[in-house]
């Protein structure tokens, strides 16, 4: 019996965890997916496993609505500001801790899942509630999962050092030279990520201490006891990083075979000689961009009238109605079959935020 913890944080993470659950189900295992509904707009990613859903609590719903009102522009945030890093960690920590508390307080759920005595439990390390649950449920084996490359406190979780001289910190924009200033920048960015991650984790850890006592073990202690670590990494396109035998790269496991496109999408792709896809994922949404950035994108699109641009834009707002809809070579859509589009020979380029799901799809499709 296998239990997979899959919080709906973002499409890439949910699809990755859902794919693990489905592959194990296809192999004949008895798989249950525990879905913590943090973002109701994100699907649970699994089609074959049994599902237990924990609906968003009132605090999670409120936090989600505030996020839509505030519309945080993740592209223009100052990554070099330690105060900003702290509050960014607190922001996501509130999301995860509120929903984690709701899960632990769901009547009879923890007791029922503990009594199941699962053979294997999978938990991703972005929302550390799953790591805490690994200690609570006491499965025979715990497998850690990273839906992205290993970064930040993950290296401590999994038991090996972060060599910033070869593998850049998460928010470093380039790594071309090996100057002392560049290496110092990596150390500083690594410190900021540590601030953000700690602010996030501490809120979630407090939930477990409140529920199970002040002596509840630290997350890195629980993580160090995992039998394996599955990471969404493809070594051919990843940075060098120290590793161990228990770390297994399964990059691309969440990418399914490209399906045939509908007639509407084929017509869009064949309208001009070149077609460019523009999408920033489910967290860093295009609708949250500053207006000056949106207008800059519009001007770029207009400057290339021989190219069709497909832009994933999540809202029907004044920008789409009064500006974007009037550009002849621009297609605005709230949703698109991204993986299938990337697999079509008529697609020329993909402009992405660099998330692991999009990166893996791009590499596997040869775009």
Short mmCIF file of C-alpha atoms in Angstrom, two decimals:
data_model
loop_
_atom_site.label_atom_id
_atom_site.label_comp_id
_atom_site.label_asym_id
_atom_site.label_seq_id
_atom_site.Cartn_x
_atom_site.Cartn_y
_atom_site.Cartn_z
CA UNK A 1 0.00 0.00 0.00
CA UNK A 2 1.31 3.41 -1.02
CA UNK A 3 0.26 6.93 0.05
CA UNK A 4 1.20 10.00 -2.00
CA UNK A 5 0.84 13.46 -0.46
CA UNK A 6 -0.04 15.94 -3.21
CA UNK A 7 -0.88 19.53 -2.20
CA UNK A 8 -2.31 21.63 -5.03
CA UNK A 9 0.38 24.33 -5.00
CA UNK A 10 1.03 24.62 -8.73
CA UNK A 11 0.28 22.63 -11.86
CA UNK A 12 3.86 21.40 -12.29
CA UNK A 13 4.14 20.04 -8.75
CA UNK A 14 0.69 18.45 -8.79
CA UNK A 15 1.19 16.86 -12.19
CA UNK A 16 4.57 15.50 -11.14
CA UNK A 17 3.22 13.90 -7.95
CA UNK A 18 0.10 12.74 -9.77
CA UNK A 19 2.20 11.07 -12.42
CA UNK A 20 4.15 9.17 -9.75
CA UNK A 21 0.87 7.96 -8.25
CA UNK A 22 -0.52 6.90 -11.63
CA UNK A 23 2.63 5.04 -12.73
CA UNK A 24 2.65 3.10 -9.46
CA UNK A 25 -1.05 2.34 -9.89
CA UNK A 26 -0.43 1.10 -13.44
CA UNK A 27 2.25 -1.20 -12.03
CA UNK A 28 -0.38 -2.89 -9.88
CA UNK A 29 0.18 -1.19 -6.53
CA UNK A 30 -2.59 -0.04 -4.19
CA UNK A 31 -2.08 3.73 -4.32
CA UNK A 32 -3.94 6.46 -2.47
CA UNK A 33 -3.34 10.16 -3.11
CA UNK A 34 -3.91 12.59 -0.25
CA UNK A 35 -4.79 15.89 -1.92
CA UNK A 36 -4.57 19.03 0.20
CA UNK A 37 -6.47 21.66 -1.79
CA UNK A 38 -4.34 24.76 -1.26
CA UNK A 39 -5.11 26.35 -4.63
CA UNK A 40 -8.58 25.30 -5.88
CA UNK A 41 -7.60 26.30 -9.44
CA UNK A 42 -4.94 23.56 -9.58
CA UNK A 43 -5.92 19.98 -10.46
CA UNK A 44 -4.78 17.03 -8.34
CA UNK A 45 -2.74 15.54 -11.19
CA UNK A 46 -3.81 11.90 -10.77
CA UNK A 47 -6.36 9.96 -12.80
CA UNK A 48 -5.82 6.37 -11.66
CA UNK A 49 -5.11 6.34 -7.91
CA UNK A 50 -7.66 6.50 -5.13
CA UNK A 51 -8.09 10.06 -3.86
CA UNK A 52 -8.72 11.59 -0.45
CA UNK A 53 -9.32 15.33 -0.73
CA UNK A 54 -8.99 17.84 2.09
CA UNK A 55 -10.95 20.95 1.00
CA UNK A 56 -9.47 24.41 1.55
CA UNK A 57 -10.21 25.78 5.00
CA UNK A 58 -11.64 29.28 5.51
CA UNK A 59 -8.17 30.76 6.13
CA UNK A 60 -6.77 29.17 2.96
CA UNK A 61 -9.68 30.50 0.91
CA UNK A 62 -9.19 33.98 2.37
CA UNK A 63 -5.45 33.90 1.69
CA UNK A 64 -6.11 32.77 -1.88
CA UNK A 65 -8.58 35.62 -2.45
CA UNK A 66 -6.10 38.13 -1.03
CA UNK A 67 -3.46 36.85 -3.43
CA UNK A 68 -5.79 37.45 -6.36
CA UNK A 69 -6.52 40.98 -5.14
CA UNK A 70 -2.92 41.92 -4.38
CA UNK A 71 -1.63 40.23 -7.56
CA UNK A 72 2.02 39.84 -6.53
CA UNK A 73 4.36 40.51 -9.44
CA UNK A 74 6.96 37.80 -8.93
CA UNK A 75 8.95 39.11 -11.88
CA UNK A 76 9.70 42.54 -10.43
CA UNK A 77 10.23 41.54 -6.80
CA UNK A 78 13.64 42.53 -5.45
CA UNK A 79 15.46 39.24 -4.92
CA UNK A 80 18.32 41.03 -3.16
CA UNK A 81 16.20 42.32 -0.28
CA UNK A 82 16.36 40.13 2.86
CA UNK A 83 13.15 41.69 4.19
CA UNK A 84 11.35 40.85 0.96
CA UNK A 85 12.70 37.30 1.08
CA UNK A 86 11.43 36.90 4.64
CA UNK A 87 7.92 38.14 3.86
CA UNK A 88 7.75 36.07 0.70
CA UNK A 89 8.49 33.00 2.83
CA UNK A 90 5.86 34.09 5.35
CA UNK A 91 3.32 34.59 2.56
CA UNK A 92 3.62 31.02 1.28
CA UNK A 93 4.09 29.71 4.82
CA UNK A 94 0.65 31.08 5.73
CA UNK A 95 -0.81 29.20 2.80
CA UNK A 96 0.78 25.90 3.75
CA UNK A 97 0.42 26.14 7.53
CA UNK A 98 -3.28 27.06 7.45
CA UNK A 99 -4.10 24.15 5.18
CA UNK A 100 -1.81 21.78 7.07
CA UNK A 101 -3.63 22.62 10.29
CA UNK A 102 -6.96 21.96 8.56
CA UNK A 103 -5.69 18.57 7.38
CA UNK A 104 -4.54 17.56 10.86
CA UNK A 105 -7.90 18.64 12.29
CA UNK A 106 -10.00 16.83 9.68
CA UNK A 107 -12.14 14.49 11.84
CA UNK A 108 -10.66 10.99 11.95
CA UNK A 109 -8.37 11.47 8.95
CA UNK A 110 -4.97 11.24 10.67
CA UNK A 111 -6.07 8.29 12.77
CA UNK A 112 -7.47 6.46 9.75
CA UNK A 113 -4.38 6.96 7.61
CA UNK A 114 -2.05 6.01 10.45
CA UNK A 115 -4.03 2.81 10.99
CA UNK A 116 -3.58 1.91 7.30
CA UNK A 117 0.13 1.21 8.02
CA UNK A 118 1.27 2.20 4.54
CA UNK A 119 4.31 0.47 3.10
CA UNK A 120 5.53 3.61 1.33
CA UNK A 121 4.77 7.32 1.73
CA UNK A 122 5.77 9.94 -0.86
CA UNK A 123 6.02 13.63 0.05
CA UNK A 124 7.31 16.64 -1.90
CA UNK A 125 9.51 19.13 -0.05
CA UNK A 126 8.03 22.46 -1.14
CA UNK A 127 5.14 22.15 1.29
CA UNK A 128 6.77 20.64 4.37
CA UNK A 129 3.45 19.47 5.78
CA UNK A 130 4.04 16.21 3.92
CA UNK A 131 7.39 15.72 5.64
CA UNK A 132 5.73 16.19 9.02
CA UNK A 133 3.05 13.70 8.04
CA UNK A 134 5.77 11.15 7.29
CA UNK A 135 6.62 11.17 11.00
CA UNK A 136 2.96 11.08 12.05
CA UNK A 137 1.84 8.25 9.75
CA UNK A 138 4.95 6.13 10.41
CA UNK A 139 5.03 4.24 7.09
CA UNK A 140 7.50 1.41 6.61
CA UNK A 141 9.41 3.58 4.11
CA UNK A 142 9.39 7.30 3.39
CA UNK A 143 10.47 8.62 -0.02
CA UNK A 144 11.29 12.31 -0.38
CA UNK A 145 10.41 14.03 -3.65
CA UNK A 146 11.53 17.30 -5.20
CA UNK A 147 9.37 18.45 -8.12
CA UNK A 148 12.17 20.84 -9.06
CA UNK A 149 15.93 20.62 -8.92
CA UNK A 150 17.45 20.46 -5.44
CA UNK A 151 17.97 23.92 -3.99
CA UNK A 152 18.07 25.84 -0.72
CA UNK A 153 17.40 23.84 2.41
CA UNK A 154 16.78 20.70 0.33
CA UNK A 155 20.51 20.02 0.34
CA UNK A 156 20.44 19.91 4.13
CA UNK A 157 17.30 17.77 4.07
CA UNK A 158 18.86 15.22 1.77
CA UNK A 159 22.27 15.21 3.42
CA UNK A 160 24.80 16.76 1.07
CA UNK A 161 26.47 20.18 0.79
CA UNK A 162 25.51 23.01 -1.54
CA UNK A 163 28.50 23.84 -3.74
CA UNK A 164 27.62 27.34 -4.89
CA UNK A 165 30.83 27.43 -6.91
CA UNK A 166 29.31 25.00 -9.42
CA UNK A 167 25.57 25.07 -8.78
CA UNK A 168 24.11 28.60 -8.55
CA UNK A 169 21.71 29.76 -5.86
CA UNK A 170 18.08 29.77 -6.95
CA UNK A 171 17.72 33.48 -7.75
CA UNK A 172 21.09 34.00 -9.44
CA UNK A 173 20.34 35.12 -12.99
CA UNK A 174 23.60 34.00 -14.58
CA UNK A 175 26.65 31.87 -13.96
CA UNK A 176 29.15 32.56 -16.69
CA UNK A 177 32.41 33.43 -14.97
CA UNK A 178 33.95 32.27 -11.74
CA UNK A 179 34.94 35.64 -10.32
CA UNK A 180 35.08 36.27 -6.58
CA UNK A 181 32.19 38.73 -6.91
CA UNK A 182 29.99 36.22 -8.67
CA UNK A 183 30.69 33.59 -6.02
CA UNK A 184 29.95 36.09 -3.26
CA UNK A 185 26.67 36.88 -5.01
CA UNK A 186 25.80 33.17 -4.95
CA UNK A 187 26.50 32.99 -1.22
CA UNK A 188 24.34 36.05 -0.58
CA UNK A 189 21.48 34.72 -2.72
CA UNK A 190 21.77 31.38 -0.94
CA UNK A 191 21.44 33.23 2.37
CA UNK A 192 18.29 35.01 1.15
CA UNK A 193 16.77 31.72 0.08
CA UNK A 194 17.58 30.31 3.52
CA UNK A 195 15.70 33.25 5.10
CA UNK A 196 12.67 32.70 2.86
CA UNK A 197 12.60 28.92 3.33
CA UNK A 198 12.99 29.13 7.09
CA UNK A 199 10.15 31.65 7.39
CA UNK A 200 7.99 29.24 5.42
CA UNK A 201 9.00 26.07 7.25
CA UNK A 202 8.81 27.50 10.75
CA UNK A 203 5.12 28.30 10.35
CA UNK A 204 4.37 24.74 9.21
CA UNK A 205 6.55 23.22 11.93
CA UNK A 206 4.69 25.25 14.56
CA UNK A 207 1.47 23.55 13.43
CA UNK A 208 2.93 20.13 14.23
CA UNK A 209 4.38 21.30 17.56
CA UNK A 210 0.99 22.71 18.57
CA UNK A 211 -0.69 19.42 17.66
CA UNK A 212 1.87 16.85 18.82
CA UNK A 213 4.06 18.65 21.34
CA UNK A 214 7.13 20.88 21.46
CA UNK A 215 9.46 17.90 20.95
CA UNK A 216 8.17 17.21 17.42
CA UNK A 217 11.33 16.52 15.37
CA UNK A 218 12.75 19.07 12.96
CA UNK A 219 11.95 18.59 9.29
CA UNK A 220 15.56 18.03 8.28
CA UNK A 221 15.81 15.22 10.85
CA UNK A 222 12.73 13.52 9.37
CA UNK A 223 14.00 14.09 5.83
CA UNK A 224 17.37 12.54 6.60
CA UNK A 225 15.61 9.25 7.31
CA UNK A 226 14.00 8.98 3.86
CA UNK A 227 14.87 5.79 1.99
CA UNK A 228 15.16 7.49 -1.41
CA UNK A 229 15.01 10.97 -2.91
CA UNK A 230 13.27 11.33 -6.28
CA UNK A 231 14.08 14.60 -8.05
CA UNK A 232 12.60 16.13 -11.19
CA UNK A 233 15.98 16.61 -12.78
CA UNK A 234 17.51 15.65 -16.10
CA UNK A 235 21.29 15.40 -15.57
CA UNK A 236 22.02 16.37 -19.18
CA UNK A 237 20.52 19.85 -18.70
CA UNK A 238 21.09 20.34 -14.96
CA UNK A 239 24.00 21.91 -13.09
CA UNK A 240 26.63 19.76 -11.44
CA UNK A 241 25.68 18.90 -7.88
CA UNK A 242 27.00 16.52 -5.21
CA UNK A 243 24.79 13.48 -4.89
CA UNK A 244 24.31 10.16 -3.14
CA UNK A 245 23.16 6.71 -4.17
CA UNK A 246 19.70 7.26 -2.73
CA UNK A 247 19.09 10.32 -4.96
CA UNK A 248 17.38 9.25 -8.19
CA UNK A 249 16.70 11.60 -11.10
CA UNK A 250 13.31 10.94 -12.69
CA UNK A 251 13.11 14.10 -14.79
CA UNK A 252 10.39 14.06 -17.41
CA UNK A 253 8.25 11.47 -15.64
CA UNK A 254 5.41 13.99 -15.51
CA UNK A 255 5.51 14.64 -19.26
CA UNK A 256 2.99 12.59 -21.21
CA UNK A 257 2.98 11.79 -24.92
CA UNK A 258 1.86 14.72 -27.05
CA UNK A 259 -1.73 14.35 -28.27
CA UNK A 260 -3.18 15.46 -31.58
CA UNK A 261 -4.27 19.09 -31.47
CA UNK A 262 -7.81 20.24 -32.17
CA UNK A 263 -8.59 21.91 -35.49
CA UNK A 264 -8.71 25.34 -33.81
CA UNK A 265 -5.16 25.03 -32.47
CA UNK A 266 -3.85 23.68 -35.78
CA UNK A 267 -5.37 26.67 -37.57
CA UNK A 268 -3.58 29.02 -35.16
CA UNK A 269 -0.25 27.25 -35.70
CA UNK A 270 -0.57 27.35 -39.50
CA UNK A 271 -1.70 30.97 -39.79
CA UNK A 272 1.89 32.23 -40.14
CA UNK A 273 5.29 30.68 -40.81
CA UNK A 274 6.39 31.06 -37.18
CA UNK A 275 4.53 30.63 -33.89
CA UNK A 276 5.83 31.50 -30.42
CA UNK A 277 4.35 30.26 -27.16
CA UNK A 278 4.44 32.59 -24.14
CA UNK A 279 3.57 31.20 -20.69
CA UNK A 280 4.84 31.91 -17.18
CA UNK A 281 3.28 28.99 -15.31
CA UNK A 282 0.58 28.82 -12.66
CA UNK A 283 2.31 30.82 -9.88
CA UNK A 284 4.05 33.68 -11.71
CA UNK A 285 0.94 34.61 -13.69
CA UNK A 286 1.00 36.94 -16.68
CA UNK A 287 -1.98 38.81 -15.25
CA UNK A 288 0.18 39.82 -12.27
CA UNK A 289 2.80 41.57 -14.40
CA UNK A 290 3.21 45.34 -14.13
CA UNK A 291 1.40 47.22 -16.87
CA UNK A 292 4.66 48.57 -18.30
CA UNK A 293 5.90 44.99 -18.77
CA UNK A 294 2.65 43.95 -20.44
CA UNK A 295 2.86 46.91 -22.81
CA UNK A 296 6.47 46.05 -23.59
CA UNK A 297 5.37 42.53 -24.57
CA UNK A 298 2.64 44.03 -26.77
CA UNK A 299 5.15 46.27 -28.55
CA UNK A 300 7.44 43.29 -29.16
CA UNK A 301 4.56 41.29 -30.63
CA UNK A 302 3.59 44.18 -32.91
CA UNK A 303 7.19 44.49 -34.12
CA UNK A 304 7.03 40.90 -35.43
CA UNK A 305 3.85 40.80 -37.55
CA UNK A 306 5.05 37.68 -39.40
CA UNK A 307 4.99 35.69 -36.11
CA UNK A 308 1.93 34.39 -34.27
CA UNK A 309 2.20 34.71 -30.49
CA UNK A 310 0.11 32.54 -28.17
CA UNK A 311 0.04 34.13 -24.71
CA UNK A 312 -1.34 32.37 -21.65
CA UNK A 313 -3.08 35.19 -19.79
CA UNK A 314 -5.33 34.26 -16.89
CA UNK A 315 -7.93 37.04 -16.63
CA UNK A 316 -10.51 38.93 -18.69
CA UNK A 317 -9.43 42.41 -17.65
CA UNK A 318 -9.19 45.86 -19.21
CA UNK A 319 -5.78 45.03 -20.65
CA UNK A 320 -7.07 42.07 -22.65
CA UNK A 321 -10.27 43.82 -23.74
CA UNK A 322 -8.82 47.20 -24.75
CA UNK A 323 -5.24 46.42 -25.76
CA UNK A 324 -4.26 42.78 -26.28
CA UNK A 325 -7.39 41.78 -28.21
CA UNK A 326 -6.63 44.43 -30.86
CA UNK A 327 -3.25 42.94 -31.85
CA UNK A 328 -3.73 40.87 -35.00
CA UNK A 329 -0.90 38.38 -34.46
CA UNK A 330 -1.59 37.77 -30.76
CA UNK A 331 -3.78 34.96 -29.40
CA UNK A 332 -4.79 35.40 -25.74
CA UNK A 333 -5.91 32.26 -23.90
CA UNK A 334 -6.52 31.35 -20.26
CA UNK A 335 -5.56 27.75 -20.92
CA UNK A 336 -3.74 25.85 -23.63
CA UNK A 337 -2.55 22.27 -24.19
CA UNK A 338 1.04 23.33 -23.56
CA UNK A 339 2.67 19.91 -23.82
CA UNK A 340 0.77 19.10 -27.02
CA UNK A 341 1.64 22.47 -28.57
CA UNK A 342 5.31 21.95 -27.75
CA UNK A 343 5.13 18.61 -29.53
CA UNK A 344 3.85 20.14 -32.78
CA UNK A 345 6.38 20.74 -35.56
CA UNK A 346 4.91 24.16 -36.38
CA UNK A 347 5.86 25.69 -33.03
CA UNK A 348 9.01 27.80 -33.40
CA UNK A 349 9.88 28.90 -29.86
CA UNK A 350 8.73 28.88 -26.23
CA UNK A 351 9.18 31.81 -23.84
CA UNK A 352 8.87 30.41 -20.31
CA UNK A 353 9.49 31.36 -16.68
CA UNK A 354 11.82 28.37 -16.42
CA UNK A 355 9.74 26.11 -14.16
CA UNK A 356 10.78 22.48 -14.13
CA UNK A 357 7.60 21.23 -15.79
CA UNK A 358 8.01 23.60 -18.72
CA UNK A 359 11.77 23.03 -18.89
CA UNK A 360 11.37 19.25 -19.03
CA UNK A 361 8.63 19.47 -21.66
CA UNK A 362 10.72 21.82 -23.78
CA UNK A 363 13.78 19.56 -23.64
CA UNK A 364 11.85 16.37 -24.37
CA UNK A 365 9.95 17.94 -27.27
CA UNK A 366 13.13 19.37 -28.76
CA UNK A 367 11.85 22.95 -28.99
#
